[in-house]
mmCIF file of N, CA, C and O in Angstrom:
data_model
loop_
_atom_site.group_PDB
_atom_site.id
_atom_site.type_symbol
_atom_site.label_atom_id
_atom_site.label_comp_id
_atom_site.label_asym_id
_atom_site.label_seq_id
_atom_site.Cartn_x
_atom_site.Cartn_y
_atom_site.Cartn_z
ATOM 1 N N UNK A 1 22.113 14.815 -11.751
ATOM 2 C CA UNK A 1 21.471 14.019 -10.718
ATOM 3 C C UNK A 1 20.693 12.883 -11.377
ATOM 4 O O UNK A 1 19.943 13.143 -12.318
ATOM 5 N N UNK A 2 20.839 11.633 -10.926
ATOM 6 C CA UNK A 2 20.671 10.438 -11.882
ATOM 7 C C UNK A 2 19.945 9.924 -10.230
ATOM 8 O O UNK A 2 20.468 9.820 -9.120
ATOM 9 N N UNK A 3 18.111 9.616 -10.862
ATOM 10 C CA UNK A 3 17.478 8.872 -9.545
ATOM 11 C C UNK A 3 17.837 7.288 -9.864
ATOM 12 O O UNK A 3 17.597 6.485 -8.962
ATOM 13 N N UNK A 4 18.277 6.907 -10.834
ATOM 14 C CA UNK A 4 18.163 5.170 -10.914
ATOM 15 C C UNK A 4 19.473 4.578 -10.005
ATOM 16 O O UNK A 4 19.348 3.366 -9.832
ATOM 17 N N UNK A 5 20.595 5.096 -9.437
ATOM 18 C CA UNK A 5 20.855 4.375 -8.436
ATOM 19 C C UNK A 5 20.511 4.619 -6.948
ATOM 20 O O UNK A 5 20.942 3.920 -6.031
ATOM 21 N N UNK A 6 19.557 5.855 -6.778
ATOM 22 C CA UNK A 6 18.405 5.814 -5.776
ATOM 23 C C UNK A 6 17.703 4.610 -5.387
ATOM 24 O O UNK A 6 17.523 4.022 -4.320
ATOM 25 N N UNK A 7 17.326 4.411 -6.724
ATOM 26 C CA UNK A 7 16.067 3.444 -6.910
ATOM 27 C C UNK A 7 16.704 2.244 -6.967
ATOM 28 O O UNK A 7 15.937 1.387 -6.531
ATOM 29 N N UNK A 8 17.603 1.844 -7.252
ATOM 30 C CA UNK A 8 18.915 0.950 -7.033
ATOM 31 C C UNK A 8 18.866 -0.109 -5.500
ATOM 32 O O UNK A 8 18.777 -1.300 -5.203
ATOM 33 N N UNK A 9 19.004 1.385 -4.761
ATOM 34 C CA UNK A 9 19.538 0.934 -3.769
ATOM 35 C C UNK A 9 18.428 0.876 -2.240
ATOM 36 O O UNK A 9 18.936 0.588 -1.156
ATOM 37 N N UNK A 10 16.950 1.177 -2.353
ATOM 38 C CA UNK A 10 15.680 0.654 -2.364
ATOM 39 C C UNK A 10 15.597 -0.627 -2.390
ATOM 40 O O UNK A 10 15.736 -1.480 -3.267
ATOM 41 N N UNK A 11 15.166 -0.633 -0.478
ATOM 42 C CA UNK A 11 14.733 -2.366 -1.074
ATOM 43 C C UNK A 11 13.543 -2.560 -0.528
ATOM 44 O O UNK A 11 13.574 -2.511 0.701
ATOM 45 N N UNK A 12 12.270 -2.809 -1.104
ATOM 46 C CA UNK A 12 11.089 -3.074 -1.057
ATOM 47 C C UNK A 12 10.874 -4.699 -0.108
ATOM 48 O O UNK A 12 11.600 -5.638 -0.434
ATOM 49 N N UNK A 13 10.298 -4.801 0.530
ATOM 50 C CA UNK A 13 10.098 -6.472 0.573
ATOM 51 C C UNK A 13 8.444 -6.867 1.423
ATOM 52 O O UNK A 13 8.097 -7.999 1.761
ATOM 53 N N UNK A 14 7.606 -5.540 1.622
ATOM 54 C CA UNK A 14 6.390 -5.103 1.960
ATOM 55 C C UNK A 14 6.007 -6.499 1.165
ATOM 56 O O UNK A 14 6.445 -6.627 0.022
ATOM 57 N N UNK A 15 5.188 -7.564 1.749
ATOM 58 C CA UNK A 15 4.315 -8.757 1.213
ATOM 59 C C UNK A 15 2.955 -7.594 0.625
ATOM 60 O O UNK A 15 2.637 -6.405 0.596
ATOM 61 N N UNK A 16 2.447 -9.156 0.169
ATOM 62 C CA UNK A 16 1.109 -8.582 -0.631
ATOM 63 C C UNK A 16 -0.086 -7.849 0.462
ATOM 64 O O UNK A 16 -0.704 -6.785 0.422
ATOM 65 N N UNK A 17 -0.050 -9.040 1.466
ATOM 66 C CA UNK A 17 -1.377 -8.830 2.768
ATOM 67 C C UNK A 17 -0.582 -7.105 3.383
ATOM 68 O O UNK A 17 -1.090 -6.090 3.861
ATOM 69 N N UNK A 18 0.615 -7.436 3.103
ATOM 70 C CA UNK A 18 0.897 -5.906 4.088
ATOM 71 C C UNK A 18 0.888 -4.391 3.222
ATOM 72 O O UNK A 18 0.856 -3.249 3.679
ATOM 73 N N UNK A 19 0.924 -4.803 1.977
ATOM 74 C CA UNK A 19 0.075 -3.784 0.658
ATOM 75 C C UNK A 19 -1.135 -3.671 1.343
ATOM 76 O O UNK A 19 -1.206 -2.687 2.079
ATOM 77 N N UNK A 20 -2.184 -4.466 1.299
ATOM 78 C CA UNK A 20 -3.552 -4.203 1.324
ATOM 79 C C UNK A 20 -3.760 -3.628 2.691
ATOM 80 O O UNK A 20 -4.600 -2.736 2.810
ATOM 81 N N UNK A 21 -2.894 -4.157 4.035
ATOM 82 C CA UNK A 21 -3.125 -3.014 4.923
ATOM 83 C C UNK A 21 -2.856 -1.923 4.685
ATOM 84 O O UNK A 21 -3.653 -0.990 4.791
ATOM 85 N N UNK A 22 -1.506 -1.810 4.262
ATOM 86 C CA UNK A 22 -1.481 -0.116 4.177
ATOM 87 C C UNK A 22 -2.489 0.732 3.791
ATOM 88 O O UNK A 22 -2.916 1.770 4.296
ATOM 89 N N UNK A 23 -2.793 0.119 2.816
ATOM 90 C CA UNK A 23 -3.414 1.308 1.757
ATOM 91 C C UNK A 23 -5.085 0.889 2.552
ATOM 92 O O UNK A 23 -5.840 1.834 2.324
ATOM 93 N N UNK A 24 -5.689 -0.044 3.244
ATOM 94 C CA UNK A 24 -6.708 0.195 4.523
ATOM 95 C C UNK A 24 -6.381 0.572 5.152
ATOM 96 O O UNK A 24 -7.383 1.154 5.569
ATOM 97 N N UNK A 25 -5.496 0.881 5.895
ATOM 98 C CA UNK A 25 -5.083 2.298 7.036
ATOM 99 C C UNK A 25 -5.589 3.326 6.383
ATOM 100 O O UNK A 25 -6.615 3.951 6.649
ATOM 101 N N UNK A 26 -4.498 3.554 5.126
ATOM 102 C CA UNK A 26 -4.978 5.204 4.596
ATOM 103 C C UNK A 26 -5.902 5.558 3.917
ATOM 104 O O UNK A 26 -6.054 6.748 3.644
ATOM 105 N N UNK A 27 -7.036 4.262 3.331
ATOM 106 C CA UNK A 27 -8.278 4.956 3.512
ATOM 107 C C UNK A 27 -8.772 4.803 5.223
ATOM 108 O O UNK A 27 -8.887 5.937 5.688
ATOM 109 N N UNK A 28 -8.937 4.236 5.768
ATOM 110 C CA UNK A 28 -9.644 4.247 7.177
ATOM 111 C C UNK A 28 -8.974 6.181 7.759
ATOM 112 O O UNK A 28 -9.398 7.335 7.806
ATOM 113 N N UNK A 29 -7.872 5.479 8.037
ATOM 114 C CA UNK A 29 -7.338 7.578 8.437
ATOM 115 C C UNK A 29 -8.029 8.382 8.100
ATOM 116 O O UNK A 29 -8.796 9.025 8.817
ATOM 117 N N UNK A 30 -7.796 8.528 6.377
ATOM 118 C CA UNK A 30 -8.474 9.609 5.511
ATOM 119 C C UNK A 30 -9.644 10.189 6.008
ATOM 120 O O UNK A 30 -9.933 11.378 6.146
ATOM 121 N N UNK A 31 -10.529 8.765 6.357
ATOM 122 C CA UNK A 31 -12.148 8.978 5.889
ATOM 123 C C UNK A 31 -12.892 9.013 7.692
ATOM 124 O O UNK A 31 -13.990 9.405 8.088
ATOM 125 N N UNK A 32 -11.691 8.406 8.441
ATOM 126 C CA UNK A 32 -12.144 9.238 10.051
ATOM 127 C C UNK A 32 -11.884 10.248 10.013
ATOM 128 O O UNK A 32 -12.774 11.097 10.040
ATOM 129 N N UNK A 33 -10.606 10.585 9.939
ATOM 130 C CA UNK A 33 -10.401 12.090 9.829
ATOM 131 C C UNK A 33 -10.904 13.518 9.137
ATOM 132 O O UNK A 33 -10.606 14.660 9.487
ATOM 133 N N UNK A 34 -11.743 13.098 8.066
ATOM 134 C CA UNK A 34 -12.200 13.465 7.746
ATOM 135 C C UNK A 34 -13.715 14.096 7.994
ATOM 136 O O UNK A 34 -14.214 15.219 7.926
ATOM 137 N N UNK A 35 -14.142 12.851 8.296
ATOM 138 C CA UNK A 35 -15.639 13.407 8.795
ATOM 139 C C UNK A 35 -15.570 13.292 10.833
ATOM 140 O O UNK A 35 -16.551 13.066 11.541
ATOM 141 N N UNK A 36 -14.203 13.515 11.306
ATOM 142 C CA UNK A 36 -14.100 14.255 12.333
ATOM 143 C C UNK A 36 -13.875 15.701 12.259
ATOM 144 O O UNK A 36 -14.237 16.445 13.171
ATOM 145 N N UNK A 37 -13.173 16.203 10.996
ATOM 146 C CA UNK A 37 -13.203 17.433 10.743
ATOM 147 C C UNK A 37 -14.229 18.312 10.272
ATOM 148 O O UNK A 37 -14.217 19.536 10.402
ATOM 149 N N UNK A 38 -15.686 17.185 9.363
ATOM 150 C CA UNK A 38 -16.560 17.608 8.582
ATOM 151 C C UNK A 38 -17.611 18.113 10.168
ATOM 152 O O UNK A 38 -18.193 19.190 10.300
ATOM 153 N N UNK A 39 -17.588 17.248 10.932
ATOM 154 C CA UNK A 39 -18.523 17.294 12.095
ATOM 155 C C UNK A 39 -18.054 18.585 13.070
ATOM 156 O O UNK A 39 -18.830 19.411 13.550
ATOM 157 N N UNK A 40 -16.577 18.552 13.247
ATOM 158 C CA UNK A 40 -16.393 19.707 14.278
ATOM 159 C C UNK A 40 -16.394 21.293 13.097
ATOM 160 O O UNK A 40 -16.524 22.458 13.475
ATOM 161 N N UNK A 41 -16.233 20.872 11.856
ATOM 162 C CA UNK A 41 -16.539 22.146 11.082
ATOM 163 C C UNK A 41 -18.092 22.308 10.744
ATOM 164 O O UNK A 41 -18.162 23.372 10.131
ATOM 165 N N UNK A 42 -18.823 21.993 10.807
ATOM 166 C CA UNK A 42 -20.201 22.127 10.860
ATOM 167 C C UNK A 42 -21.102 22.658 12.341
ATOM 168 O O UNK A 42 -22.160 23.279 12.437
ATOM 169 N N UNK A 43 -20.363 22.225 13.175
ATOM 170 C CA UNK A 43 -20.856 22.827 14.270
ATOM 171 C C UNK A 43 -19.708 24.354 14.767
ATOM 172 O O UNK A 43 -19.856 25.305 15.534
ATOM 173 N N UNK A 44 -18.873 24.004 14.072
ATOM 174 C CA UNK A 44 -18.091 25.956 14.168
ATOM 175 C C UNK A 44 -18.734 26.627 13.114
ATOM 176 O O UNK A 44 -19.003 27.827 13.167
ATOM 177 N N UNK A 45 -18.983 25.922 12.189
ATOM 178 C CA UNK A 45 -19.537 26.952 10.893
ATOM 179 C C UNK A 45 -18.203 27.250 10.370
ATOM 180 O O UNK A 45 -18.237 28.375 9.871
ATOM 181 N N UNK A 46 -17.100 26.747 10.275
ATOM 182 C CA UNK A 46 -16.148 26.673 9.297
ATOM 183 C C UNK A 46 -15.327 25.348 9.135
ATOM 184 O O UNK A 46 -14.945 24.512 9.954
ATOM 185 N N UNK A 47 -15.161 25.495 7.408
ATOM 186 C CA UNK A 47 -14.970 24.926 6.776
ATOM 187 C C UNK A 47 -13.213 24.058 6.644
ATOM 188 O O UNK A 47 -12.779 22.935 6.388
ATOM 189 N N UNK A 48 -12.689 25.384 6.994
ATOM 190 C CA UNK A 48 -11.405 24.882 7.155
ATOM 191 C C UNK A 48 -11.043 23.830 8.412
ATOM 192 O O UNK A 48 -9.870 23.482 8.550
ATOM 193 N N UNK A 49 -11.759 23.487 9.044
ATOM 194 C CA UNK A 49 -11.166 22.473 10.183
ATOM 195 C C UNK A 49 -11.076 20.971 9.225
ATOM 196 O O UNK A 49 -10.139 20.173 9.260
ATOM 197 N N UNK A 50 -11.922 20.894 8.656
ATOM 198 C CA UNK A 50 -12.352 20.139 7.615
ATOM 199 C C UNK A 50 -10.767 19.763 6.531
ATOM 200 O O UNK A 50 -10.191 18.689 6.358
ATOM 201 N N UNK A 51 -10.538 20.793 6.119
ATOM 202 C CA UNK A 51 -9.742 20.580 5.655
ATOM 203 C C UNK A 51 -7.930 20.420 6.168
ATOM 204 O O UNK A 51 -7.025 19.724 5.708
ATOM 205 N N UNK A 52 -7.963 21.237 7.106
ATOM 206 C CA UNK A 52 -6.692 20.663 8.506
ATOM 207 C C UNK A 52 -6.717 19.049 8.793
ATOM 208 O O UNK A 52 -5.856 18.180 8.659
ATOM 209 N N UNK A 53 -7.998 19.026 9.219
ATOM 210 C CA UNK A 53 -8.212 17.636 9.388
ATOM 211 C C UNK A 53 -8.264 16.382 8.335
ATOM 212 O O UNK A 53 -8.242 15.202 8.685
ATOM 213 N N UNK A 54 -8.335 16.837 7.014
ATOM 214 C CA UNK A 54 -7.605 15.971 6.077
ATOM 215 C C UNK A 54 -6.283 16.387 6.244
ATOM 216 O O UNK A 54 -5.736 15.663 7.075
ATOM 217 N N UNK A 55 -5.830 16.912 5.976
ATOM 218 C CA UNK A 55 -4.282 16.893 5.930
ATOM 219 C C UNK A 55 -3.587 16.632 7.030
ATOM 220 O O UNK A 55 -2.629 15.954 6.661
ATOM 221 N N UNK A 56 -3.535 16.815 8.309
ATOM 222 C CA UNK A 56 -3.595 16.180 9.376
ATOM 223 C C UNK A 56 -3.513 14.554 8.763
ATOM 224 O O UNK A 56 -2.491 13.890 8.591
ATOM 225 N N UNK A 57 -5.036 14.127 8.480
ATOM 226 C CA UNK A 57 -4.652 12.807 8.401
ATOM 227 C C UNK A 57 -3.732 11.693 7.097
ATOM 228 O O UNK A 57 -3.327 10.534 7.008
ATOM 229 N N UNK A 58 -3.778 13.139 6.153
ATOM 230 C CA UNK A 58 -2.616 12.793 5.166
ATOM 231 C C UNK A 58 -1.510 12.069 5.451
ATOM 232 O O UNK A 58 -1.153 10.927 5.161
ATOM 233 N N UNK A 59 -0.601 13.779 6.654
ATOM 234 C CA UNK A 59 0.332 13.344 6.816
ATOM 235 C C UNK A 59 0.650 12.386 8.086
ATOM 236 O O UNK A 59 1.748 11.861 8.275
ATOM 237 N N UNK A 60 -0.212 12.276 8.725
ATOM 238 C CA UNK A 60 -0.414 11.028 9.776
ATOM 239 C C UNK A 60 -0.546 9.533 8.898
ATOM 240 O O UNK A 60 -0.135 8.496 9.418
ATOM 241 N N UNK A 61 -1.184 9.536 7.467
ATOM 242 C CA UNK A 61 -1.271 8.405 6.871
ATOM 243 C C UNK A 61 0.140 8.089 6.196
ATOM 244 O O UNK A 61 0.403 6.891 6.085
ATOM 245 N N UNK A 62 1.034 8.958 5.755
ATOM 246 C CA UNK A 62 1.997 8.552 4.853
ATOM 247 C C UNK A 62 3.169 8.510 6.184
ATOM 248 O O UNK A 62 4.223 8.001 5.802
ATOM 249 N N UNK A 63 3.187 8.880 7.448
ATOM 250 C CA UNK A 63 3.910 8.134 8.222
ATOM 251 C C UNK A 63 3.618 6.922 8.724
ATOM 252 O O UNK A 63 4.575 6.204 9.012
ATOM 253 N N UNK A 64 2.671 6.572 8.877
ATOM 254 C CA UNK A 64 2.454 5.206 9.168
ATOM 255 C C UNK A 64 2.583 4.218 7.886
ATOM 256 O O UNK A 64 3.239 3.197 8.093
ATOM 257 N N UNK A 65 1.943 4.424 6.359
ATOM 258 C CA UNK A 65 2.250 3.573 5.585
ATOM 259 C C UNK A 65 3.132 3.420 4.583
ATOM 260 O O UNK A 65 3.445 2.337 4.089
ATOM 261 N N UNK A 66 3.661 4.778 4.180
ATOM 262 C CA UNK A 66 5.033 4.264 3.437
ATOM 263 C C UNK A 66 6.112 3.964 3.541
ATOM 264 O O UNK A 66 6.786 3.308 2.747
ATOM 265 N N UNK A 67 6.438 4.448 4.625
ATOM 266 C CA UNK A 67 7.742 3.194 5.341
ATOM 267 C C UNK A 67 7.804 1.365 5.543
ATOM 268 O O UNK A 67 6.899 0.659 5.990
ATOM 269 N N UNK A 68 8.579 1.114 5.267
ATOM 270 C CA UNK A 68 8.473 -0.369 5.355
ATOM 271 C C UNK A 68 8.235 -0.916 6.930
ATOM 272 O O UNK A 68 9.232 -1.289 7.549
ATOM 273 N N UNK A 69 7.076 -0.959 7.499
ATOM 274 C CA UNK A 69 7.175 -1.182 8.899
ATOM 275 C C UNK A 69 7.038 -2.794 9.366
ATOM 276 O O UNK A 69 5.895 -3.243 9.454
ATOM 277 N N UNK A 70 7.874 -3.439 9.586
ATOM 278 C CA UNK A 70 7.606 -5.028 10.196
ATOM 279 C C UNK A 70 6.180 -5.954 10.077
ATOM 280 O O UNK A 70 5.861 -6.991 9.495
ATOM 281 N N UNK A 71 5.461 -4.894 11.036
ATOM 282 C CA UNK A 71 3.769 -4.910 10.779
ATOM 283 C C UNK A 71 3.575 -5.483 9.295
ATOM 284 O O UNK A 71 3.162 -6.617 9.052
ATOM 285 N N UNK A 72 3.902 -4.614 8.430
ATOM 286 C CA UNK A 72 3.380 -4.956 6.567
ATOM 287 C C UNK A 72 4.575 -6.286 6.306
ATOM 288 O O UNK A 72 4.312 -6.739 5.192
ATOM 289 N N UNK A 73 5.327 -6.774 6.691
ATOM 290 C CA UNK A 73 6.426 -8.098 6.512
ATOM 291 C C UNK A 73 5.927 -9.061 7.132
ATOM 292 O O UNK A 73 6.850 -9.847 7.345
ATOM 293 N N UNK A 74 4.713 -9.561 7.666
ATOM 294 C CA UNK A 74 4.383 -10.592 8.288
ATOM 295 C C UNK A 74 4.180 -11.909 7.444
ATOM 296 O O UNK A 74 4.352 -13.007 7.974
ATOM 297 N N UNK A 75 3.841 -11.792 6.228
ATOM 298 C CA UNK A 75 3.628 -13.128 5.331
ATOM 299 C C UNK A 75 4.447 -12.854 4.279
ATOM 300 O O UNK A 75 4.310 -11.964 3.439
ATOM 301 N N UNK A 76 5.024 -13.404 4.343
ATOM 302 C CA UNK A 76 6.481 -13.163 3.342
ATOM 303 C C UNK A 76 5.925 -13.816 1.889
ATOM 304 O O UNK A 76 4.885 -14.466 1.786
ATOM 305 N N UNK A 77 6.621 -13.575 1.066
ATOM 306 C CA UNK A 77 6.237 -14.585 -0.564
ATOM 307 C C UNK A 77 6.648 -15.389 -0.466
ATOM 308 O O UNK A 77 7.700 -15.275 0.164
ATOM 309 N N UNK A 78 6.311 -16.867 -0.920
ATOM 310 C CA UNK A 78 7.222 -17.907 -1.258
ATOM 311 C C UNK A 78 7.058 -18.305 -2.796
ATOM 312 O O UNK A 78 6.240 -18.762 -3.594
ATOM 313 N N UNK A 79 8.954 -17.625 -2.648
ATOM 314 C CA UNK A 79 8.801 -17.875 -4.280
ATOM 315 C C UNK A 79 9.148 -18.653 -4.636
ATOM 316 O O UNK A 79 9.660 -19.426 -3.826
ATOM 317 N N UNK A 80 9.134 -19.182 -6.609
ATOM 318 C CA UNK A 80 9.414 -21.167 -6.556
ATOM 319 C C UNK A 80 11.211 -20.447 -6.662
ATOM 320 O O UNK A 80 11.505 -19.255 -6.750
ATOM 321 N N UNK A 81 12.090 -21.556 -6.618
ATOM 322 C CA UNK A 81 13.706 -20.974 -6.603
ATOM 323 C C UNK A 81 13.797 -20.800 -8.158
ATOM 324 O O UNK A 81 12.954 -21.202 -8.960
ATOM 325 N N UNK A 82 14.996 -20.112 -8.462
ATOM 326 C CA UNK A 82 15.413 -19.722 -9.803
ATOM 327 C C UNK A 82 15.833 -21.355 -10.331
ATOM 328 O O UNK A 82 16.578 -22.124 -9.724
ATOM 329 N N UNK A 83 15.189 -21.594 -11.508
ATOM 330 C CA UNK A 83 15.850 -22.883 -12.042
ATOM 331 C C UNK A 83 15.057 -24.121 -11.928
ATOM 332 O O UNK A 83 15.253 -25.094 -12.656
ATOM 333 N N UNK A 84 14.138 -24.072 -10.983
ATOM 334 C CA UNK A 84 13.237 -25.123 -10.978
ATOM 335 C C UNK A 84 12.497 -25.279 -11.609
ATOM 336 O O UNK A 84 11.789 -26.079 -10.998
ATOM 337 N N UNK A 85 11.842 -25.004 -12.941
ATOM 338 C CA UNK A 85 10.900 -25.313 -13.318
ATOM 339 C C UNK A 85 11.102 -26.508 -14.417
ATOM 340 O O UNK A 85 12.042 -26.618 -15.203
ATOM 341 N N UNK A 86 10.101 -27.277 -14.282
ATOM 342 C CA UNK A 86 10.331 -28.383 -14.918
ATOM 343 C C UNK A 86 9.912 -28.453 -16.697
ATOM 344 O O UNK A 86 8.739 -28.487 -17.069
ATOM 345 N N UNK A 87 11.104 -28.467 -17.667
ATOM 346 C CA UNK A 87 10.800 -28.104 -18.921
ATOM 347 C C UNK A 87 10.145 -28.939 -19.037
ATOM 348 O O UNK A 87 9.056 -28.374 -19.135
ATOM 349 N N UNK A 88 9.911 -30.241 -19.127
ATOM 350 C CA UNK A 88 9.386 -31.308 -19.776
ATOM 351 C C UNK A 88 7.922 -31.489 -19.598
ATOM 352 O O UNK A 88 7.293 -32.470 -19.201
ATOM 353 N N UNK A 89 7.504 -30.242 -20.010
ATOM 354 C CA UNK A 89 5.782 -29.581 -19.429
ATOM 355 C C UNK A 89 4.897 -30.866 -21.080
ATOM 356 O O UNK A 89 5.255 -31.068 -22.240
ATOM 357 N N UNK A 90 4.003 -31.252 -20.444
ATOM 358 C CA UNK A 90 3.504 -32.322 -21.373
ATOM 359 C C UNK A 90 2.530 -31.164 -22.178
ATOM 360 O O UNK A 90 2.000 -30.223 -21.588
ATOM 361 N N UNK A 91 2.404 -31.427 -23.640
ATOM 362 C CA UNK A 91 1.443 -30.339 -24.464
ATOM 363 C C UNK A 91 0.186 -31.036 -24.276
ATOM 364 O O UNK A 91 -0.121 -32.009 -23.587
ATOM 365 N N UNK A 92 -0.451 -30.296 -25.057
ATOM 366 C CA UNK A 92 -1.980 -30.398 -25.116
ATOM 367 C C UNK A 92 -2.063 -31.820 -25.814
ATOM 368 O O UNK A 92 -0.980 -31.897 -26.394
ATOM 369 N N UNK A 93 -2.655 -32.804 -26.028
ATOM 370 C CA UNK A 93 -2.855 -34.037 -26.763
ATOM 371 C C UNK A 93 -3.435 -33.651 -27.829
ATOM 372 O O UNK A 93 -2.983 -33.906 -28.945
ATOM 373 N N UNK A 94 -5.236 -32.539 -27.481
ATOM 374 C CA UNK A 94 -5.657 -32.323 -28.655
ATOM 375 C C UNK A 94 -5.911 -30.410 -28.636
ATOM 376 O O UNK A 94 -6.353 -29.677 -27.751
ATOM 377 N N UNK A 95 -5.381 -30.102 -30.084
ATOM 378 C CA UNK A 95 -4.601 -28.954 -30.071
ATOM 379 C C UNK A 95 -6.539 -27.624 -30.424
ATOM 380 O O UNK A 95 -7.218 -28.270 -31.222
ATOM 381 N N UNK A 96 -6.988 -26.824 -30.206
ATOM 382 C CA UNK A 96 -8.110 -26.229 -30.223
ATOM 383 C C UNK A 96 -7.921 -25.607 -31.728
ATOM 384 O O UNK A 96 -6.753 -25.289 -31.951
ATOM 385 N N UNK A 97 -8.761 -25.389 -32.720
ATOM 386 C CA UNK A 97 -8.232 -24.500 -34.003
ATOM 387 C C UNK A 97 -9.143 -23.647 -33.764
ATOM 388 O O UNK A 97 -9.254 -22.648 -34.474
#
């Protein structure tokens, strides 16, 4: 079992701004969910709701952000094209030692 034409055939195209949401969703999730679980486990006097309720919002976080969802594709990259760059880059006049 060979993962590199897995990984091959993966196509990423999540922009930068739609990185930084994701990963603010899944702290925001985490850290409601969390101290919604810390609050209703403090007034049961157990501990484990607390911890349901992270995981709960685990797996509520990794469905919403690791899929490539449209939402995270809104500002696309603009990249310069292959080949454009202009060699004839002028050097320094005076060189630093």
């Amino acid at each position: 079992f060979h993962i590199a034409p897995l990984h091959q055939q993966a196509v990423v195209r999540m922009d930068y701004k739609g990185l930084w949401l994701a990963e603010r969703l899944y702290q925001l999730l985490i850290a409601i969910f969390g101290a919604i679980g810390f609050v209703i486990g403090y007034i049961l006097d157990d501990f484990s709701y607390c911890f349901y309720a992270w995981a709960g919002a685990t797996i509520v976080a990794f469905l919403i952000c690791i899929p490539d969802w449209p939402w995270f594709n809104r500002n696309p990259n603009e990249w310069q094209p292959a080949g454009s760059f202009d060699k004839d880059v002028p050097e320094e006049s005076s060189k630093r030692r």
